Every structure is written in structure tokens, then in C-alpha cells.
PDB file of C-alpha atoms in Angstrom:
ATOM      1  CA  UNK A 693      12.220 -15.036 -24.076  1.00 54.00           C
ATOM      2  CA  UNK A 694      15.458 -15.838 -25.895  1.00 55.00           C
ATOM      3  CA  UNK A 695      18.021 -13.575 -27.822  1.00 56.00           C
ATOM      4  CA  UNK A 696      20.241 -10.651 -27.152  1.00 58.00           C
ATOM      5  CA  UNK A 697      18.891  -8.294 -24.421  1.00 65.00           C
ATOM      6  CA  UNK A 698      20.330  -5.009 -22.804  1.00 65.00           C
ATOM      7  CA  UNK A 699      21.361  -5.905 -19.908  1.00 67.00           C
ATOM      8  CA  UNK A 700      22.678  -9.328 -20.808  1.00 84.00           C
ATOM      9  CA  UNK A 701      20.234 -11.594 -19.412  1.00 92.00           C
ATOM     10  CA  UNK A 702      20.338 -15.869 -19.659  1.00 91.00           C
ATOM     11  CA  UNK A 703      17.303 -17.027 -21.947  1.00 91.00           C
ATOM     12  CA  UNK A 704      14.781 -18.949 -20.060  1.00 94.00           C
ATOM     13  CA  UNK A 705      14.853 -22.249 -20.757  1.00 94.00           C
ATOM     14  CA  UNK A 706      13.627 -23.964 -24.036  1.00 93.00           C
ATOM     15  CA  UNK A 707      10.647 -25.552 -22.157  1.00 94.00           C
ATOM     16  CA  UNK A 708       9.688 -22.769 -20.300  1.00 95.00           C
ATOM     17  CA  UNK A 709       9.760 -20.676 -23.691  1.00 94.00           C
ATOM     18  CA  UNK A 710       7.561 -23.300 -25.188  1.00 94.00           C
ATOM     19  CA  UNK A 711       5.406 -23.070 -22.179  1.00 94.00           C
ATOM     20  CA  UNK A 712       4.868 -19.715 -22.076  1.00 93.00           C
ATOM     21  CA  UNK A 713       4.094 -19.386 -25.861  1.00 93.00           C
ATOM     22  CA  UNK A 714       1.283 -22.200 -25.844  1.00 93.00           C
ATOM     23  CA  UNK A 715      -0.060 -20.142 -22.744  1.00 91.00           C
ATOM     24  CA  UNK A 716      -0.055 -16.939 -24.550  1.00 90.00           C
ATOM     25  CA  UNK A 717       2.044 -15.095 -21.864  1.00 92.00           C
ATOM     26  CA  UNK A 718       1.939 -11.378 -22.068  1.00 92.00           C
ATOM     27  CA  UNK A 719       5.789 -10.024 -22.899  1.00 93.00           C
ATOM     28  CA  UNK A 720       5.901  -8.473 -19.319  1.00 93.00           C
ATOM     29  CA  UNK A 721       5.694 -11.735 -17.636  1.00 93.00           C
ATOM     30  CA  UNK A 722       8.128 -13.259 -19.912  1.00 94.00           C
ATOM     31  CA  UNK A 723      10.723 -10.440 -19.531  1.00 94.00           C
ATOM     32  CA  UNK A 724      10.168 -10.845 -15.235  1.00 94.00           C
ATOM     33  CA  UNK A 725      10.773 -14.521 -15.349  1.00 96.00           C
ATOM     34  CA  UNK A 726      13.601 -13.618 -17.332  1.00 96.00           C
ATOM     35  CA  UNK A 727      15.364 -11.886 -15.303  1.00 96.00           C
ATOM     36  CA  UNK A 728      14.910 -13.364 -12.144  1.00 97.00           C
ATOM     37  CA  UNK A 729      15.533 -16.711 -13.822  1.00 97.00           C
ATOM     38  CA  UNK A 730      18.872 -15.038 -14.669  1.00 97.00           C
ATOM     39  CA  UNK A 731      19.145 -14.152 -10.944  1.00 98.00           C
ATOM     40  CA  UNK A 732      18.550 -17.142 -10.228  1.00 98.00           C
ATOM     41  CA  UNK A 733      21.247 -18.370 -12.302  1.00 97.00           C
ATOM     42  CA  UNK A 734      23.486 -15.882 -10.662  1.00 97.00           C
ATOM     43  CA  UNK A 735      22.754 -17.321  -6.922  1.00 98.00           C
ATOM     44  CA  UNK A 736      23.113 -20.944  -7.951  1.00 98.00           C
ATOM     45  CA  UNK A 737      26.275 -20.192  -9.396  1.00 97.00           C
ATOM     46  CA  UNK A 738      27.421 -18.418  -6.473  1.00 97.00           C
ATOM     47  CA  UNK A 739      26.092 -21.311  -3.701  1.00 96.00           C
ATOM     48  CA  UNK A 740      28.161 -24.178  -5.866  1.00 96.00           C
ATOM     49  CA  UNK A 741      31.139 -21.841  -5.899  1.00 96.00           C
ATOM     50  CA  UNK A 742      31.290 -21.246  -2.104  1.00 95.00           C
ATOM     51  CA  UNK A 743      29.113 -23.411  -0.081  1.00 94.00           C
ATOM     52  CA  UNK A 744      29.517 -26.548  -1.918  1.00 93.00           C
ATOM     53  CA  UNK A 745      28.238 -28.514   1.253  1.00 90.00           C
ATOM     54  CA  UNK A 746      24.655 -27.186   0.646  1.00 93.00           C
ATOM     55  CA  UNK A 747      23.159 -29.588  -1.058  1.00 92.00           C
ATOM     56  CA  UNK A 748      20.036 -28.917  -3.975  1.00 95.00           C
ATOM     57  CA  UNK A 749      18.614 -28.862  -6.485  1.00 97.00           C
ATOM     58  CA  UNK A 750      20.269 -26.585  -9.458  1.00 97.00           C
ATOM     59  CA  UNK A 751      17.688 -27.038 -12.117  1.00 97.00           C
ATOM     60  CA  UNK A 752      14.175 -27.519  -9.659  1.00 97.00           C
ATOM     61  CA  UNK A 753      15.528 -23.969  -8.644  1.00 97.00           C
ATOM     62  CA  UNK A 754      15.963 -22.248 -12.122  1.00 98.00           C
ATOM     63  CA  UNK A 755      12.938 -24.225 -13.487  1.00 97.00           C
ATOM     64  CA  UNK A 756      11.639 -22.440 -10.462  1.00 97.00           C
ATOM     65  CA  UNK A 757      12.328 -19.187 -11.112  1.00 97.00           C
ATOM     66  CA  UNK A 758      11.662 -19.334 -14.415  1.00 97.00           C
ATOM     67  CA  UNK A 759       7.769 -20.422 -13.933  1.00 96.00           C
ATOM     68  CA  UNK A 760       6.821 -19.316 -10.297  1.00 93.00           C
ATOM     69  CA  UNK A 761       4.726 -16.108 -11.911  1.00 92.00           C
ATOM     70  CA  UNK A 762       3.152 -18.245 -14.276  1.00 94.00           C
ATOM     71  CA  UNK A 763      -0.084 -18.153 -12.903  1.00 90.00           C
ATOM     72  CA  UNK A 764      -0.152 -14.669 -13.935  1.00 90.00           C
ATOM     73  CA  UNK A 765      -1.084 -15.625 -17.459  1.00 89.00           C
ATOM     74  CA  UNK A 766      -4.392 -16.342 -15.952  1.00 86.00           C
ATOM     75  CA  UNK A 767      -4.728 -13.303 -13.090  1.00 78.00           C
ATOM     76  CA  UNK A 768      -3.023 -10.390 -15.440  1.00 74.00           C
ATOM     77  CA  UNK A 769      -4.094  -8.097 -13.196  1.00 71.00           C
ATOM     78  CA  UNK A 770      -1.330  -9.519 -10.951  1.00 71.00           C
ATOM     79  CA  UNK A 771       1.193  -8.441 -13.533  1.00 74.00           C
ATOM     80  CA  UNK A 772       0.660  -4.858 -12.455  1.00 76.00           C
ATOM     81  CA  UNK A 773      -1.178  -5.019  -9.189  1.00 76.00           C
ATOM     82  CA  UNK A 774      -0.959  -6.938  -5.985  1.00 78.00           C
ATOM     83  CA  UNK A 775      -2.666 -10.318  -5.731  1.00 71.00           C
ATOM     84  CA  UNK A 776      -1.904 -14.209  -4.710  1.00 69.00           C
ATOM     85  CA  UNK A 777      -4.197 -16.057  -6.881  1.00 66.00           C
ATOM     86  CA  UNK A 778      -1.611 -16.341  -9.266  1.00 76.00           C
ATOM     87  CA  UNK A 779       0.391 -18.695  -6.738  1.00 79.00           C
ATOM     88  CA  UNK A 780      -2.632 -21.653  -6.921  1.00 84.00           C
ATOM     89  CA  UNK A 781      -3.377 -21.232 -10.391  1.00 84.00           C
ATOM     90  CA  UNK A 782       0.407 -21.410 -11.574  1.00 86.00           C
ATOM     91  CA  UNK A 783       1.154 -24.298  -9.775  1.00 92.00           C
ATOM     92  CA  UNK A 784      -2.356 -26.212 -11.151  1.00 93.00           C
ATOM     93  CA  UNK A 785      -1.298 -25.139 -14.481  1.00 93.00           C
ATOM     94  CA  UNK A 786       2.446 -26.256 -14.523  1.00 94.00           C
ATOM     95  CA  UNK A 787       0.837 -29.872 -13.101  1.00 94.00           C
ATOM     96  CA  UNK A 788      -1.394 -29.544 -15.876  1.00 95.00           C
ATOM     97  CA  UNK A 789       0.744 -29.224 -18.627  1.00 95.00           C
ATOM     98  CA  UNK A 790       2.795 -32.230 -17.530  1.00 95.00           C
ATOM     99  CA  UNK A 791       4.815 -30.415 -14.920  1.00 95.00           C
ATOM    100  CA  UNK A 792       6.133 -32.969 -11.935  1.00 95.00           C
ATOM    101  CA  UNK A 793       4.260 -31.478  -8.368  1.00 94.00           C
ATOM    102  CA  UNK A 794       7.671 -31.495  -7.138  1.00 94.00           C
ATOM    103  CA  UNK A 795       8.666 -28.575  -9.969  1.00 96.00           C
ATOM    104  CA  UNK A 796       5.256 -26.924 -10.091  1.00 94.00           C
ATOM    105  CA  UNK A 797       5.788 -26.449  -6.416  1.00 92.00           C
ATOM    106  CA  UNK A 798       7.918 -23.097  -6.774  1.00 93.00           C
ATOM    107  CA  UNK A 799       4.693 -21.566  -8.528  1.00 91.00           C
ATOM    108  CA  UNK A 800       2.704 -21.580  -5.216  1.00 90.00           C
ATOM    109  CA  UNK A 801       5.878 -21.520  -2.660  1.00 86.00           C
ATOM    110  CA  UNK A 802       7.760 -18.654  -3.983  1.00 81.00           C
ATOM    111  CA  UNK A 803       5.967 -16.092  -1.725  1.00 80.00           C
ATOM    112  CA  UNK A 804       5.084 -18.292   1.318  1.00 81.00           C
ATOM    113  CA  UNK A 805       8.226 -18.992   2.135  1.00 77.00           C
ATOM    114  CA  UNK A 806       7.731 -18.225   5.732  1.00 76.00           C
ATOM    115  CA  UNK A 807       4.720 -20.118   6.185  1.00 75.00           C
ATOM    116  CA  UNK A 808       5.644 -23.663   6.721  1.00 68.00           C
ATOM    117  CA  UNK A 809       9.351 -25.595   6.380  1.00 75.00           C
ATOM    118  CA  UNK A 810      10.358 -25.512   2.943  1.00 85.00           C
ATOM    119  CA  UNK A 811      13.435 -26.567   1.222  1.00 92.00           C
ATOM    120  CA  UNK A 812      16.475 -24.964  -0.099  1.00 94.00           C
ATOM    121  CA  UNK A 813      15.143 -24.546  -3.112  1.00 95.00           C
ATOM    122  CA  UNK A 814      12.381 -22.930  -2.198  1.00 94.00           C
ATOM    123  CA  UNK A 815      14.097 -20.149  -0.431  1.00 95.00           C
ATOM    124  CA  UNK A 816      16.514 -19.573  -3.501  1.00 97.00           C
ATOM    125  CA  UNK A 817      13.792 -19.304  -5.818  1.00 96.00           C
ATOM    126  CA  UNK A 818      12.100 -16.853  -3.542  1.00 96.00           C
ATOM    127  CA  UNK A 819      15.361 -14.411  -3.078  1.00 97.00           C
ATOM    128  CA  UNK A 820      15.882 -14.500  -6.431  1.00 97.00           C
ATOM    129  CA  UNK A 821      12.495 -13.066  -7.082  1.00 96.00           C
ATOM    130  CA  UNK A 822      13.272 -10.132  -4.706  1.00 96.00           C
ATOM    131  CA  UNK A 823      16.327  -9.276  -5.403  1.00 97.00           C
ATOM    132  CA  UNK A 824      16.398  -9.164  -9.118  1.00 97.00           C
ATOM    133  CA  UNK A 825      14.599  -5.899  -8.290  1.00 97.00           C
ATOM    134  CA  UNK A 826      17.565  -5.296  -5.016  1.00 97.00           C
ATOM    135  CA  UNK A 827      14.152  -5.875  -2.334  1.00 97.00           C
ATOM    136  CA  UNK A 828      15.888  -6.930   0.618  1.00 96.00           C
ATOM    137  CA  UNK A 829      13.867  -9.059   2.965  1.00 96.00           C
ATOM    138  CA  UNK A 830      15.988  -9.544   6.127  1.00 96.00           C
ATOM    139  CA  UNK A 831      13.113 -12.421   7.433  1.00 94.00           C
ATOM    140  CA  UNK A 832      13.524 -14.215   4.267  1.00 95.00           C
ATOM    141  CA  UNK A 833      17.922 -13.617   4.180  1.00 97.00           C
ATOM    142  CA  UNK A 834      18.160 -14.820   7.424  1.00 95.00           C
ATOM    143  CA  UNK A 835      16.353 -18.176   6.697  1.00 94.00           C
ATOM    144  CA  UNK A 836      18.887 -18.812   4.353  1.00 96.00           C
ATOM    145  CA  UNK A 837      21.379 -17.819   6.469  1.00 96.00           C
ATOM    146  CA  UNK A 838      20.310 -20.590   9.095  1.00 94.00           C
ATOM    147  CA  UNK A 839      20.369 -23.166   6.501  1.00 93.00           C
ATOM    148  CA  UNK A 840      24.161 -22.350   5.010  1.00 95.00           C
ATOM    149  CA  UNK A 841      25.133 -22.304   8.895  1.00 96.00           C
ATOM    150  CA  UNK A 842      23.904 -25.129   9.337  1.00 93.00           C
ATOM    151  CA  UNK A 843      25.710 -26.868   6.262  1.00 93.00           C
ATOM    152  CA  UNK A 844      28.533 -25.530   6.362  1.00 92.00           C
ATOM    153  CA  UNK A 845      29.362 -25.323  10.472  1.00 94.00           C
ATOM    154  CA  UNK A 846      30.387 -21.531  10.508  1.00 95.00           C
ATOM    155  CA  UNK A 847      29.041 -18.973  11.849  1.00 96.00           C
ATOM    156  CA  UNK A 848      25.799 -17.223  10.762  1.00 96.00           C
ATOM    157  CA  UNK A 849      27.774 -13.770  10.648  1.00 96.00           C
ATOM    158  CA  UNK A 850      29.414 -15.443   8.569  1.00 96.00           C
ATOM    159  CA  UNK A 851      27.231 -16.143   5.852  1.00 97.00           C
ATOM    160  CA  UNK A 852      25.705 -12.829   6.600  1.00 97.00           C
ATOM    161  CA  UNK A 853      28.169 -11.484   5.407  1.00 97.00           C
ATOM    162  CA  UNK A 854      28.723 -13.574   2.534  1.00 96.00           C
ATOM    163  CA  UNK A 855      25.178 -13.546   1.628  1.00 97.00           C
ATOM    164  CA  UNK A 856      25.256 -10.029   1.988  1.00 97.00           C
ATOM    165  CA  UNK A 857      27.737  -9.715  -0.412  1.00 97.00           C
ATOM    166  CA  UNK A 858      26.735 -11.292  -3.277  1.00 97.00           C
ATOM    167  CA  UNK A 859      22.957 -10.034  -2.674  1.00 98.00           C
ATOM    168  CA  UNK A 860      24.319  -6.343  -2.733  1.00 97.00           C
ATOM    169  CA  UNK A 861      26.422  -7.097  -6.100  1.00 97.00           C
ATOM    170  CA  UNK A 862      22.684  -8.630  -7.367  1.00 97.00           C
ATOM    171  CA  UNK A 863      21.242  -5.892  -6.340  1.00 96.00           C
ATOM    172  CA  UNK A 864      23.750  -3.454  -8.661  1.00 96.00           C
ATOM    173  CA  UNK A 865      22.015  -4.420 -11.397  1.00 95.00           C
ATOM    174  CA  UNK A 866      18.663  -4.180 -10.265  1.00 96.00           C
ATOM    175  CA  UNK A 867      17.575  -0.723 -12.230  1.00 95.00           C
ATOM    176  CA  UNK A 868      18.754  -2.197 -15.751  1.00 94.00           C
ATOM    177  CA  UNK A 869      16.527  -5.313 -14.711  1.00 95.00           C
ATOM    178  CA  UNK A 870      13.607  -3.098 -14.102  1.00 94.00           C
ATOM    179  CA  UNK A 871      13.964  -1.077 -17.404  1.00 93.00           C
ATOM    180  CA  UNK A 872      13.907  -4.354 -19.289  1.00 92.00           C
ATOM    181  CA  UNK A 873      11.192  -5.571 -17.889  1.00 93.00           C
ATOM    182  CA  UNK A 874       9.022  -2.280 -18.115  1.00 92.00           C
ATOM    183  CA  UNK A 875      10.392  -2.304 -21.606  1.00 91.00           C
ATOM    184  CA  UNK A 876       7.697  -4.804 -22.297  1.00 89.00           C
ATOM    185  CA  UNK A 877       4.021  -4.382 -22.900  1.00 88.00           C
ATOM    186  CA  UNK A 878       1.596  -5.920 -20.180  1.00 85.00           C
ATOM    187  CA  UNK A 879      -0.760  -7.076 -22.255  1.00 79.00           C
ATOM    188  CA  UNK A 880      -0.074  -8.477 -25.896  1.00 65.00           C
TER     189      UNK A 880
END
């Protein structure tokens, strides 16, 4: 969850680490929040740097990232398989362990992010948990799109093409990502 990792990779934050460890998280799901917490990281960074009229939430979307598989202490069969009860489960365990609703949120909202309005935040936690492994979803891209648009009064080829950039330079990475996450054992 912490220390020196190949590729270089942001540790997840102290109470997510403490979180995780009190859950008994199996090493797989730490190293996948991991890295898309570090994607998410990565994004952030990049929306301060060039759309500074968007306006969110930095840490609700790393805290995000960082704990929106962690119902998948509970369904491990999620870890390796498909499956959504994970999404419920994470999100009643984060509010159960003292987590506000409006953090615990990202557990249940990172994959139905086309379902209903959701915020910013919302949408960056979701991209960041596709494209840590380079999964373009052009539905999802051009939500965001809309909303950076919208903020910032240029066109949406625009910040297609922004988006697009930074997403592909993401995506580089994503192989080394994958290796350090299949690095780790699913189970113990």
C-alpha cells in the first residue's frame, strides 16, 4: 500500500492504508486502488493545470479512487470476475467505518456513471478507473468533455482533444500498471 514500487506509483493515502488493513484487503485489491488512485492523482493534476475553471473536489476524488473497489473485500470473487455487488457493499462499509456519505459515494458511483447526473467528481473517479488499464470509454470521455465545455466556454473538440491527450499519455503506462497489480496475490 505504501513504499517503493516498479512503476513508481503514489501510496494510497494513510487512511485508506489503515482502512484496508483493519478490513483485511487481499494485496490485489490494494495494488488496483493503487494505481488508479495514482491515476487519479495524475488527472487531478492535469484538470488544475489546464482547466482551472472546473471547479471540485481534489481529495473527494482521490479518496475516491482510492476506496471505490472496496467492497471487494467482501465479494472477492469480484477481484477476478465480473460482478456489482461490490458497489453497495463498499459504499455501506466506508459509511460504516465513519466514512462521510458524501465520500463513500464513489464506492457505489464509480461504474454508474451514466445512470443518473453525477458530479465532477464522480466522472474523474470513474476514468481514472478505466484508464489506469488504457480502457477507453468514448460514452463516459465525452461526459467529461460536456462538463469542461461547459466550464471553460470552448469548444468540445477542444477538450477532445485535450482530454484525448492526456488520456493517451495515461494510457502509456497502462501495461506496467497491470503487471503490478497481477504481481499481487488475490487472496492473502
Amino acid at each position: 500500500m505504501s513504499g517503493t514500487v516498479d512503476p513508481p506509483l503514489l501510496p494510497l493515502p494513510d487512511r485508506v492504508a489503515d482502512l484496508l488493513s483493519e478490513l483485511g484487503s487481499p494485496p490485489r485489491l490494494a495494488a488496483h486502488l493503487r494505481a488508479v488512485h495514482d491515476v487519479a492523482h495524475q488527472l487531478v493534476d492535469w484538470m488544475e493545470r489546464t482547466h482551472p475553471a472546473v471547479v471540485f473536489d481534489r481529495e473527494a476524488v482521490l479518496f475516491g479512487a482510492a476506496t471505490h473497489d472496496v467492497g471487494k473485500t467482501v465479494h472477492l470473487s469480484e477481484l477476478s470476475g465480473p460482478g456489482a455487488a461490490h458497489e453497495e457493499a463498499g459504499q455501506t462499509l466506508l459509511l460504516g467505518h465513519g466514512v462521510s456519505p458524501r465520500l463513500a459515494r464513489f464506492a457505489a458511483t464509480h461504474a454508474s456513471w451514466a445512470e443518473s447526473p453525477v458530479d465532477v467528481e464522480d466522472l474523474l473517479v470513474s476514468l481514472a478507473d478505466k484508464i489506469w488499464k488504457n480502457k477507453r470509454v468514448p460514452d463516459l470521455e465525452d461526459l467529461v468533455v460536456a462538463r469542461l465545455a461547459e466550464a471553460t466556454g470552448r469548444a468540445a473538440w477542444e477538450e477532445f482533444i485535450a482530454l484525448d491527450g492526456v488520456l493517451a499519455g495515461i494510457g502509456d503506462a497502462a501495461d506496467e500498471r497491470l503487471a503490478f497489480q497481477a504481481s499481487f496475490p488475490v487472496h492473502g
